[in-house]
mmCIF file of C-alpha atoms and ligand atoms in Angstrom:
data_model
loop_
_atom_site.group_PDB
_atom_site.id
_atom_site.type_symbol
_atom_site.label_atom_id
_atom_site.label_comp_id
_atom_site.label_asym_id
_atom_site.label_seq_id
_atom_site.Cartn_x
_atom_site.Cartn_y
_atom_site.Cartn_z
ATOM 1 C CA MET A 1 -6.963 -13.870 22.931
ATOM 2 C CA ARG A 2 -6.201 -10.523 22.996
ATOM 3 C CA ALA A 3 -7.277 -8.359 19.919
ATOM 4 C CA TRP A 4 -7.420 -4.378 19.462
ATOM 5 C CA ARG A 5 -10.538 -3.159 18.890
ATOM 6 C CA VAL A 6 -12.018 0.416 17.747
ATOM 7 C CA HIS A 7 -15.120 1.101 19.987
ATOM 8 C CA GLN A 8 -15.817 4.307 18.696
ATOM 9 C CA LEU A 9 -14.695 6.591 15.343
ATOM 10 C CA GLY A 10 -11.597 8.752 16.204
ATOM 11 C CA ASN A 11 -7.937 8.779 15.674
ATOM 12 C CA PRO A 12 -6.891 5.167 16.664
ATOM 13 C CA SER A 13 -4.361 6.011 19.587
ATOM 14 C CA ASP A 14 -8.047 7.463 21.091
ATOM 15 C CA VAL A 15 -10.495 5.181 20.279
ATOM 16 C CA MET A 16 -8.419 1.391 20.401
ATOM 17 C CA SER A 17 -8.174 -0.778 23.150
ATOM 18 C CA LEU A 18 -6.587 -4.072 23.552
ATOM 19 C CA ASP A 19 -9.531 -6.407 24.711
ATOM 20 C CA GLU A 20 -9.835 -10.055 25.597
ATOM 21 C CA VAL A 21 -11.935 -11.889 23.287
ATOM 22 C CA GLU A 22 -12.865 -15.328 22.419
ATOM 23 C CA GLN A 23 -10.933 -16.672 19.550
ATOM 24 C CA PRO A 24 -12.972 -16.785 16.259
ATOM 25 C CA THR A 25 -14.494 -19.908 14.812
ATOM 26 C CA PRO A 26 -13.715 -20.449 11.472
ATOM 27 C CA ALA A 27 -16.818 -21.478 9.169
ATOM 28 C CA ASP A 28 -17.052 -23.305 6.071
ATOM 29 C CA GLY A 29 -14.503 -22.162 3.440
ATOM 30 C CA GLN A 30 -12.582 -20.270 6.185
ATOM 31 C CA LEU A 31 -9.316 -21.082 8.063
ATOM 32 C CA LEU A 32 -8.269 -19.982 11.806
ATOM 33 C CA VAL A 33 -4.796 -18.445 11.610
ATOM 34 C CA ARG A 34 -2.017 -17.505 14.546
ATOM 35 C CA VAL A 35 -1.477 -14.118 13.559
ATOM 36 C CA ARG A 36 2.448 -14.398 13.052
ATOM 37 C CA ALA A 37 2.555 -10.660 11.807
ATOM 38 C CA ALA A 38 0.490 -7.903 10.881
ATOM 39 C CA ALA A 39 1.475 -5.084 8.308
ATOM 40 C CA LEU A 40 -0.042 -1.428 8.940
ATOM 41 C CA ASN A 41 -1.732 0.429 6.355
ATOM 42 C CA PHE A 42 -2.860 3.712 5.927
ATOM 43 C CA PRO A 43 -6.115 3.190 5.413
ATOM 44 C CA ASP A 44 -6.580 1.478 9.185
ATOM 45 C CA VAL A 45 -6.147 4.787 10.583
ATOM 46 C CA LEU A 46 -8.812 6.206 7.840
ATOM 47 C CA MET A 47 -11.366 3.382 8.784
ATOM 48 C CA ALA A 48 -10.948 4.137 12.592
ATOM 49 C CA GLN A 49 -11.311 7.945 11.562
ATOM 50 C CA GLY A 50 -14.845 6.850 9.902
ATOM 51 C CA VAL A 51 -13.647 8.697 6.522
ATOM 52 C CA TYR A 52 -12.485 5.235 4.645
ATOM 53 C CA GLN A 53 -14.774 3.791 1.991
ATOM 54 C CA GLU A 54 -15.275 0.611 4.003
ATOM 55 C CA LYS A 55 -17.132 1.100 7.412
ATOM 56 C CA PRO A 56 -17.274 -1.507 9.663
ATOM 57 C CA PRO A 57 -19.720 -1.861 12.265
ATOM 58 C CA LEU A 58 -18.314 -1.165 15.454
ATOM 59 C CA PRO A 59 -16.471 -2.298 17.751
ATOM 60 C CA TYR A 60 -14.208 -4.113 15.442
ATOM 61 C CA THR A 61 -10.655 -5.263 15.171
ATOM 62 C CA PRO A 62 -8.346 -3.471 12.798
ATOM 63 C CA GLY A 63 -5.226 -4.284 10.425
ATOM 64 C CA VAL A 64 -6.217 -5.817 6.805
ATOM 65 C CA GLU A 65 -3.010 -7.624 6.007
ATOM 66 C CA LEU A 66 -0.971 -10.310 7.922
ATOM 67 C CA CYS A 67 1.025 -13.448 7.775
ATOM 68 C CA GLY A 68 -0.397 -16.029 9.655
ATOM 69 C CA GLU A 69 0.189 -19.915 10.255
ATOM 70 C CA VAL A 70 -2.723 -22.110 9.791
ATOM 71 C CA VAL A 71 -3.919 -23.851 13.032
ATOM 72 C CA GLY A 72 -3.615 -27.687 12.541
ATOM 73 C CA THR A 73 -1.605 -27.565 9.435
ATOM 74 C CA GLY A 74 1.210 -25.003 10.541
ATOM 75 C CA ARG A 75 0.971 -23.640 7.025
ATOM 76 C CA ARG A 76 2.379 -20.314 6.492
ATOM 77 C CA VAL A 77 0.140 -17.756 4.439
ATOM 78 C CA ILE A 78 -0.598 -14.130 3.749
ATOM 79 C CA GLY A 79 -3.488 -12.149 2.671
ATOM 80 C CA SER A 80 -6.468 -10.291 4.621
ATOM 81 C CA PRO A 81 -8.808 -11.375 7.156
ATOM 82 C CA SER A 82 -12.084 -12.711 6.168
ATOM 83 C CA GLY A 83 -14.645 -9.975 5.144
ATOM 84 C CA GLY A 84 -12.307 -6.975 6.190
ATOM 85 C CA PRO A 85 -10.514 -5.860 9.293
ATOM 86 C CA GLY A 86 -8.998 -8.202 12.090
ATOM 87 C CA ALA A 87 -5.448 -8.424 11.500
ATOM 88 C CA PHE A 88 -4.321 -6.940 14.965
ATOM 89 C CA ALA A 89 -5.046 -9.807 17.338
ATOM 90 C CA GLU A 90 -3.439 -12.748 18.196
ATOM 91 C CA TYR A 91 -6.046 -15.273 16.022
ATOM 92 C CA ALA A 92 -7.791 -14.158 12.536
ATOM 93 C CA LEU A 93 -10.458 -15.677 10.250
ATOM 94 C CA MET A 94 -8.872 -15.963 6.076
ATOM 95 C CA ASP A 95 -10.746 -17.285 3.537
ATOM 96 C CA ALA A 96 -9.135 -20.304 2.503
ATOM 97 C CA ASP A 97 -9.262 -19.283 -1.370
ATOM 98 C CA ASN A 98 -7.597 -15.996 -0.272
ATOM 99 C CA ALA A 99 -4.899 -17.027 1.837
ATOM 100 C CA TRP A 100 -1.661 -17.422 -0.020
ATOM 101 C CA PRO A 101 1.421 -19.142 0.246
ATOM 102 C CA VAL A 102 4.950 -17.741 0.972
ATOM 103 C CA PRO A 103 8.565 -19.057 0.366
ATOM 104 C CA ASP A 104 10.432 -20.115 3.584
ATOM 105 C CA SER A 105 12.913 -17.846 2.830
ATOM 106 C CA LEU A 106 10.853 -14.682 3.625
ATOM 107 C CA PRO A 107 10.854 -13.926 7.225
ATOM 108 C CA ASP A 108 7.052 -13.338 8.790
ATOM 109 C CA GLU A 109 7.167 -9.344 8.782
ATOM 110 C CA LYS A 110 8.345 -9.167 5.095
ATOM 111 C CA ALA A 111 5.770 -11.503 4.299
ATOM 112 C CA ALA A 112 3.210 -9.890 5.981
ATOM 113 C CA ALA A 113 4.168 -6.993 3.724
ATOM 114 C CA LEU A 114 4.056 -8.319 0.416
ATOM 115 C CA TYR A 115 0.202 -8.812 0.004
ATOM 116 C CA LEU A 116 -1.760 -5.523 -0.194
ATOM 117 C CA THR A 117 0.668 -2.673 -1.089
ATOM 118 C CA TYR A 118 2.721 -5.191 -3.887
ATOM 119 C CA GLN A 119 -0.726 -6.278 -5.349
ATOM 120 C CA THR A 120 -1.669 -2.855 -5.408
ATOM 121 C CA GLY A 121 1.451 -1.584 -7.178
ATOM 122 C CA HIS A 122 1.850 -4.898 -9.766
ATOM 123 C CA VAL A 123 -1.991 -4.107 -10.661
ATOM 124 C CA GLY A 124 -1.588 -0.894 -10.846
ATOM 125 C CA LEU A 125 1.405 -0.639 -12.798
ATOM 126 C CA HIS A 126 0.910 -3.404 -15.437
ATOM 127 C CA ARG A 127 -3.070 -3.878 -15.673
ATOM 128 C CA ARG A 128 -4.056 -0.525 -15.384
ATOM 129 C CA ALA A 129 -1.497 1.503 -16.467
ATOM 130 C CA HIS A 130 0.307 -0.918 -19.219
ATOM 131 C CA LEU A 131 3.875 0.209 -17.858
ATOM 132 C CA GLN A 132 6.496 -0.610 -20.364
ATOM 133 C CA PRO A 133 10.219 -0.759 -20.083
ATOM 134 C CA GLY A 134 12.133 2.180 -20.529
ATOM 135 C CA GLU A 135 9.218 4.529 -19.826
ATOM 136 C CA TRP A 136 9.418 7.265 -17.003
ATOM 137 C CA LEU A 137 7.603 5.966 -13.853
ATOM 138 C CA LEU A 138 6.973 9.183 -11.264
ATOM 139 C CA VAL A 139 6.161 7.508 -7.746
ATOM 140 C CA HIS A 140 5.071 9.829 -5.145
ATOM 141 C CA ALA A 141 5.636 9.304 -1.395
ATOM 142 C CA GLY A 142 8.308 6.804 -2.741
ATOM 143 C CA ALA A 143 9.663 6.024 0.731
ATOM 144 C CA GLY A 144 5.942 5.223 2.125
ATOM 145 C CA GLY A 145 4.432 1.292 2.324
ATOM 146 C CA VAL A 146 2.739 1.657 -1.345
ATOM 147 C CA GLY A 147 5.363 3.887 -2.849
ATOM 148 C CA SER A 148 8.487 1.840 -1.763
ATOM 149 C CA ALA A 149 6.619 -1.117 -3.043
ATOM 150 C CA ALA A 150 6.175 0.944 -6.712
ATOM 151 C CA ILE A 151 9.389 1.850 -6.920
ATOM 152 C CA GLN A 152 10.626 -1.795 -6.427
ATOM 153 C CA LEU A 153 8.111 -2.981 -8.893
ATOM 154 C CA GLY A 154 8.847 0.156 -11.482
ATOM 155 C CA LYS A 155 12.671 -0.953 -11.615
ATOM 156 C CA ALA A 156 11.932 -4.630 -11.875
ATOM 157 C CA ALA A 157 9.675 -3.867 -15.066
ATOM 158 C CA GLY A 158 12.495 -1.856 -16.599
ATOM 159 C CA ALA A 159 11.465 1.630 -16.297
ATOM 160 C CA ARG A 160 13.215 4.566 -15.122
ATOM 161 C CA VAL A 161 11.919 5.788 -11.822
ATOM 162 C CA ILE A 162 12.121 9.018 -10.119
ATOM 163 C CA ALA A 163 10.626 9.138 -6.903
ATOM 164 C CA THR A 164 9.522 12.127 -4.642
ATOM 165 C CA ALA A 165 9.314 11.849 -0.710
ATOM 166 C CA GLY A 166 8.986 14.317 2.497
ATOM 167 C CA GLY A 167 12.437 15.246 3.732
ATOM 168 C CA PRO A 168 16.321 13.961 3.687
ATOM 169 C CA ARG A 169 16.084 10.664 5.115
ATOM 170 C CA LYS A 170 13.135 9.723 3.210
ATOM 171 C CA VAL A 171 15.086 10.768 0.061
ATOM 172 C CA GLU A 172 18.136 8.511 1.013
ATOM 173 C CA VAL A 173 15.464 5.494 1.524
ATOM 174 C CA CYS A 174 13.997 6.120 -2.171
ATOM 175 C CA ARG A 175 17.577 6.296 -3.523
ATOM 176 C CA GLU A 176 18.475 2.772 -1.508
ATOM 177 C CA LEU A 177 15.172 1.163 -3.068
ATOM 178 C CA GLY A 178 16.552 1.883 -6.489
ATOM 179 C CA ALA A 179 14.911 4.922 -7.559
ATOM 180 C CA ASP A 180 17.031 6.738 -10.431
ATOM 181 C CA HIS A 181 16.269 9.961 -8.871
ATOM 182 C CA VAL A 182 14.783 11.534 -6.082
ATOM 183 C CA VAL A 183 13.275 14.771 -4.993
ATOM 184 C CA ASP A 184 12.301 16.214 -1.588
ATOM 185 C CA TYR A 185 8.911 17.467 -2.704
ATOM 186 C CA THR A 186 8.837 19.626 0.793
ATOM 187 C CA ALA A 187 11.430 21.397 -0.043
ATOM 188 C CA GLU A 188 11.553 21.675 -3.722
ATOM 189 C CA ASP A 189 8.869 21.770 -6.539
ATOM 190 C CA PHE A 190 9.044 18.325 -8.276
ATOM 191 C CA VAL A 191 7.403 19.686 -11.858
ATOM 192 C CA PRO A 192 10.958 21.112 -13.334
ATOM 193 C CA VAL A 193 12.763 18.436 -12.059
ATOM 194 C CA VAL A 194 10.901 15.602 -13.970
ATOM 195 C CA LYS A 195 10.271 17.677 -17.134
ATOM 196 C CA GLU A 196 14.733 18.228 -16.996
ATOM 197 C CA VAL A 197 15.048 14.547 -16.171
ATOM 198 C CA THR A 198 13.093 12.989 -18.881
ATOM 199 C CA GLY A 199 14.561 15.597 -21.350
ATOM 200 C CA GLY A 200 11.180 17.947 -21.311
ATOM 201 C CA ARG A 201 8.892 14.430 -22.257
ATOM 202 C CA GLY A 202 7.540 14.192 -18.778
ATOM 203 C CA ALA A 203 6.420 11.017 -16.832
ATOM 204 C CA ASP A 204 4.949 8.136 -18.806
ATOM 205 C CA VAL A 205 3.441 6.665 -15.669
ATOM 206 C CA VAL A 206 2.498 8.913 -12.418
ATOM 207 C CA TYR A 207 1.458 6.885 -8.883
ATOM 208 C CA ASP A 208 0.051 9.049 -6.887
ATOM 209 C CA PRO A 209 -0.947 7.755 -3.204
ATOM 210 C CA VAL A 210 -1.002 11.235 -2.037
ATOM 211 C CA GLY A 211 -3.434 13.239 -4.106
ATOM 212 C CA GLY A 212 -4.137 17.346 -3.243
ATOM 213 C CA ASP A 213 -1.399 19.439 -4.952
ATOM 214 C CA VAL A 214 0.497 16.625 -5.712
ATOM 215 C CA PHE A 215 -1.805 15.575 -8.098
ATOM 216 C CA ASP A 216 -2.394 18.734 -9.316
ATOM 217 C CA ARG A 217 1.165 19.232 -9.934
ATOM 218 C CA SER A 218 1.444 15.985 -11.875
ATOM 219 C CA ARG A 219 -0.787 17.093 -14.402
ATOM 220 C CA ARG A 220 1.918 19.471 -15.193
ATOM 221 C CA CYS A 221 4.694 16.903 -15.746
ATOM 222 C CA ILE A 222 2.940 14.355 -17.230
ATOM 223 C CA ALA A 223 4.072 12.846 -20.697
ATOM 224 C CA PHE A 224 1.972 12.714 -24.070
ATOM 225 C CA GLU A 225 -0.193 9.433 -23.718
ATOM 226 C CA GLY A 226 0.547 9.545 -19.961
ATOM 227 C CA ARG A 227 -1.430 7.699 -17.291
ATOM 228 C CA LEU A 228 -1.833 9.244 -13.923
ATOM 229 C CA LEU A 229 -3.029 6.549 -11.460
ATOM 230 C CA VAL A 230 -5.172 7.897 -8.562
ATOM 231 C CA VAL A 231 -4.162 5.617 -5.736
ATOM 232 C CA GLY A 232 -5.180 7.634 -2.446
ATOM 233 C CA PHE A 233 -5.244 10.685 -0.773
ATOM 234 C CA THR A 234 -2.968 10.582 2.454
ATOM 235 C CA SER A 235 -2.917 14.483 1.641
ATOM 236 C CA GLY A 236 -6.207 14.727 2.700
ATOM 237 C CA ARG A 237 -7.738 16.285 -0.373
ATOM 238 C CA ILE A 238 -9.679 14.496 -3.275
ATOM 239 C CA PRO A 239 -8.540 16.180 -6.291
ATOM 240 C CA GLU A 240 -10.138 17.006 -9.708
ATOM 241 C CA ALA A 241 -8.712 16.867 -13.523
ATOM 242 C CA PRO A 242 -10.472 19.210 -15.756
ATOM 243 C CA ALA A 243 -11.356 17.107 -18.791
ATOM 244 C CA ASN A 244 -10.006 19.792 -21.232
ATOM 245 C CA HIS A 245 -6.680 19.577 -19.707
ATOM 246 C CA ALA A 246 -6.621 15.598 -20.457
ATOM 247 C CA LEU A 247 -7.778 16.251 -23.979
ATOM 248 C CA VAL A 248 -5.122 18.746 -24.979
ATOM 249 C CA LYS A 249 -2.274 17.113 -23.367
ATOM 250 C CA ASN A 250 -3.636 13.363 -24.265
ATOM 251 C CA TYR A 251 -3.258 12.051 -20.972
ATOM 252 C CA SER A 252 -5.498 9.575 -18.939
ATOM 253 C CA VAL A 253 -6.566 9.433 -15.384
ATOM 254 C CA VAL A 254 -6.679 5.980 -14.341
ATOM 255 C CA GLY A 255 -8.747 5.066 -11.040
ATOM 256 C CA LEU A 256 -6.861 2.100 -8.880
ATOM 257 C CA HIS A 257 -9.270 0.273 -6.688
ATOM 258 C CA TRP A 258 -7.234 -3.109 -6.113
ATOM 259 C CA GLY A 259 -9.681 -4.587 -3.774
ATOM 260 C CA LEU A 260 -12.537 -4.581 -6.193
ATOM 261 C CA TYR A 261 -10.449 -7.206 -8.104
ATOM 262 C CA ARG A 262 -10.788 -9.887 -5.358
ATOM 263 C CA LYS A 263 -14.845 -9.502 -6.317
ATOM 264 C CA MET A 264 -14.474 -8.925 -10.119
ATOM 265 C CA GLU A 265 -11.669 -10.968 -10.966
ATOM 266 C CA PRO A 266 -10.115 -13.074 -8.368
ATOM 267 C CA SER A 267 -7.851 -14.661 -10.780
ATOM 268 C CA LEU A 268 -5.954 -11.437 -11.320
ATOM 269 C CA ILE A 269 -4.976 -11.712 -7.475
ATOM 270 C CA ALA A 270 -3.401 -15.349 -7.597
ATOM 271 C CA THR A 271 -1.564 -14.535 -10.679
ATOM 272 C CA THR A 272 -0.172 -11.466 -9.382
ATOM 273 C CA HIS A 273 0.614 -13.381 -6.160
ATOM 274 C CA ASP A 274 2.619 -15.788 -7.966
ATOM 275 C CA ALA A 275 4.259 -13.159 -10.040
ATOM 276 C CA LEU A 276 5.454 -11.321 -6.967
ATOM 277 C CA VAL A 277 6.725 -14.433 -5.557
ATOM 278 C CA ALA A 278 8.894 -14.842 -8.362
ATOM 279 C CA LEU A 279 10.157 -11.420 -8.197
ATOM 280 C CA VAL A 280 11.088 -12.242 -4.726
ATOM 281 C CA GLU A 281 12.731 -15.288 -5.439
ATOM 282 C CA ALA A 282 14.654 -13.279 -8.396
ATOM 283 C CA GLY A 283 15.598 -10.605 -5.685
ATOM 284 C CA GLN A 284 14.044 -8.100 -7.450
ATOM 285 C CA VAL A 285 11.633 -7.467 -4.777
ATOM 286 C CA ASP A 286 12.256 -7.367 -1.074
ATOM 287 C CA PRO A 287 9.719 -5.362 1.067
ATOM 288 C CA LEU A 288 10.944 -2.470 3.088
ATOM 289 C CA VAL A 289 10.014 -2.934 6.587
ATOM 290 C CA GLY A 290 10.891 0.363 8.575
ATOM 291 C CA ALA A 291 9.739 -0.881 12.110
ATOM 292 C CA VAL A 292 8.872 -4.218 13.802
ATOM 293 C CA ARG A 293 7.032 -3.337 16.976
ATOM 294 C CA PRO A 294 5.074 -5.335 19.611
ATOM 295 C CA LEU A 295 0.943 -5.851 19.003
ATOM 296 C CA GLU A 296 0.635 -3.862 22.355
ATOM 297 C CA GLU A 297 2.192 -0.651 20.433
ATOM 298 C CA ALA A 298 -0.362 -0.423 17.781
ATOM 299 C CA PRO A 299 -1.747 2.602 18.725
ATOM 300 C CA GLN A 300 1.534 4.724 18.529
ATOM 301 C CA ALA A 301 2.680 3.143 15.432
ATOM 302 C CA LEU A 302 -0.699 4.408 13.762
ATOM 303 C CA ALA A 303 -0.278 7.630 14.696
ATOM 304 C CA GLN A 304 3.403 7.391 13.450
ATOM 305 C CA LEU A 305 2.048 6.401 10.301
ATOM 306 C CA ALA A 306 -0.761 9.394 10.283
ATOM 307 C CA ASP A 307 1.688 12.055 11.086
ATOM 308 C CA ARG A 308 4.317 11.025 8.011
ATOM 309 C CA SER A 309 6.718 9.928 10.097
ATOM 310 C CA THR A 310 7.135 6.157 9.109
ATOM 311 C CA VAL A 311 9.405 4.682 5.968
ATOM 312 C CA GLY A 312 8.118 1.449 4.210
ATOM 313 C CA LYS A 313 5.850 -0.623 5.965
ATOM 314 C CA VAL A 314 5.482 -0.918 10.040
ATOM 315 C CA VAL A 315 4.636 -4.331 11.376
ATOM 316 C CA LEU A 316 3.472 -5.657 14.471
ATOM 317 C CA LEU A 317 4.057 -9.015 16.097
ATOM 318 C CA PRO A 318 1.894 -10.683 18.596
HETATM 319 N N1 NAP B 29 -5.930 2.234 -4.497
HETATM 320 C C1 NAP B 29 -5.609 1.001 -3.834
HETATM 321 O O1 NAP B 29 -6.177 -0.125 -4.507
HETATM 322 C C2 NAP B 29 -5.035 1.192 -2.796
HETATM 323 C C3 NAP B 29 -4.236 0.248 -2.157
HETATM 324 C C4 NAP B 29 -3.455 0.368 -0.680
HETATM 325 C C5 NAP B 29 -3.513 1.351 -0.590
HETATM 326 N N2 NAP B 29 -3.752 2.521 -1.104
HETATM 327 C C6 NAP B 29 -3.624 3.843 -0.592
HETATM 328 O O2 NAP B 29 -2.249 4.520 -0.756
HETATM 329 C C7 NAP B 29 -2.077 5.302 0.332
HETATM 330 C C8 NAP B 29 -0.657 4.911 1.070
HETATM 331 O O3 NAP B 29 -1.012 4.143 2.125
HETATM 332 P P1 NAP B 29 0.121 3.588 2.799
HETATM 333 O O4 NAP B 29 -0.324 2.509 3.409
HETATM 334 O O5 NAP B 29 1.604 2.954 1.692
HETATM 335 O O6 NAP B 29 0.813 4.456 3.677
HETATM 336 P P2 NAP B 29 2.236 5.324 3.566
HETATM 337 O O7 NAP B 29 2.610 5.801 2.173
HETATM 338 O O8 NAP B 29 2.923 4.288 4.211
HETATM 339 O O9 NAP B 29 2.237 6.648 4.247
HETATM 340 C C9 NAP B 29 1.511 7.813 3.999
HETATM 341 C C10 NAP B 29 2.600 8.926 3.262
HETATM 342 O O10 NAP B 29 1.952 9.756 2.368
HETATM 343 C C11 NAP B 29 2.462 10.755 2.196
HETATM 344 N N3 NAP B 29 1.655 12.054 2.953
HETATM 345 C C12 NAP B 29 1.624 13.160 2.114
HETATM 346 N N4 NAP B 29 0.818 13.997 2.724
HETATM 347 C C13 NAP B 29 0.380 13.397 3.829
HETATM 348 C C14 NAP B 29 -0.399 14.059 5.238
HETATM 349 N N5 NAP B 29 -0.961 15.155 4.789
HETATM 350 N N6 NAP B 29 -0.629 13.225 5.824
HETATM 351 C C15 NAP B 29 -0.007 12.192 6.026
HETATM 352 N N7 NAP B 29 0.872 11.460 5.125
HETATM 353 C C16 NAP B 29 1.158 12.395 4.091
HETATM 354 C C17 NAP B 29 4.001 10.467 3.419
HETATM 355 O O11 NAP B 29 4.731 10.375 2.813
HETATM 356 P P3 NAP B 29 6.030 11.616 2.411
HETATM 357 O O12 NAP B 29 6.110 12.210 3.837
HETATM 358 O O13 NAP B 29 6.980 11.068 1.906
HETATM 359 O O14 NAP B 29 5.067 12.879 1.796
HETATM 360 C C18 NAP B 29 3.496 9.727 4.337
HETATM 361 O O15 NAP B 29 4.476 8.676 4.935
HETATM 362 C C19 NAP B 29 -3.195 5.525 0.988
HETATM 363 O O16 NAP B 29 -3.854 6.763 0.735
HETATM 364 C C20 NAP B 29 -3.726 4.262 0.984
HETATM 365 O O17 NAP B 29 -5.372 4.659 1.042
HETATM 366 C C21 NAP B 29 -4.457 2.312 -2.145
#
C-alpha cells in the first residue's frame, strides 16, 4: 500500500515521501481500516518539525484523524490511528475501542473532520470552561479547523460568539459559521472591540489556539470570572500569564489537552462523541471542509496549513 512517511525532521514538504510499504496487520483489539478520508491538523506540521509534545520514532506515517472503512465489515468509523499518527496512507490500524460510528448522512470528508477538533472544542468549552448560555465566547483563529468548530459549538451552546481571523476572506468565513461579531485581528486590535461589544464586560470564555501576543491581549479583555482556555500556540510563542493579573481580575487560565482524556477518562470521549453526533443530526454542527485534495498532495496541503492560507479543515482522499 502507499503511505506518506516522514524520514527526518523538518518542514513536511522537505521530509515526506510517498512510499510503498506493507499493509499493517491488526493485533488483538485493533481494526484494519481502509482510509476513506484523512483530515489535516496543525500538529501534523509541528510533529514533522520535531517541536510537538509527541515525537514518534522515524520513519513514521503522519496524520492523526481519519474516516475509515473497517476491512471485513465495511463499517464506517472515525478516530485516530492506533498509538499516534498513521492516517496519511491507504490503510491504517485503529483501536477497536476508539473507533466511532458516524451517521450515514455525513460524507467521508466531513466525518473525518468531526473527531479531533470537535472533541477538543466540546471538551474545552463544556468540561473545562463550563460555558453557559448567554455568555460571551471569544474564539481566536475562528476560520481555522479548531476555531471553526469552536464557533459552531459555542453557538450551539447558546453563547454569543466573537471571532477573530486573519484577513477579509477568513472574516467572511467566521460570519458564515454564525459568529455574531468578527474582527480581522491582523488589521485591528480586538481588545477594544470585545470591550465595546460586551458593554465593557469582556469575554467570559476565550478559546485560544494561537498563543503569543493573542493570548497576552486576551488577558486585557477577559471578563470577571472569565476562563482563558489555552488550546495551542500556532503563533509559535508560548505565552506566560502573571499570577497577580489573574488575581486582580478574578479570571482563570485553563489548560486543555484533550488527548489526555483518552488515557485519564475514556468514557468522556464516548459521551462527547454521542453529543457531537446529536448536534450533527440537529443541524447545529456541520464541519467546515475548506479543501479536499488527493493523498498525493499531502505535503503541499500541509505547507498551506502552516503558512495560514487554509480555512476550516483540509482533507485528503486516498
Ligand atoms: N489542546 C488540544 O487538545 C488541541 C487539540 C487539537 C488542536 N490543538 C491546537 O489547535 C491549534 C490549531 O490547530 P488547527 O489544526 O485547527 O489549525 P488551524 O487553526 O486550521 O490553522 C492554524 C491557524 O492559526 C492561525 N495563526 C496565527 N498565527 C499563525 C502563525 N504564525 N502561523 C500559522 N498560523 C497562525 C491562522 O489563522 P489566522 O490567519 O486567522 O490567524 C491559521 O489558519 C494548534 O496549535 C493545535 O496544536 C490543540
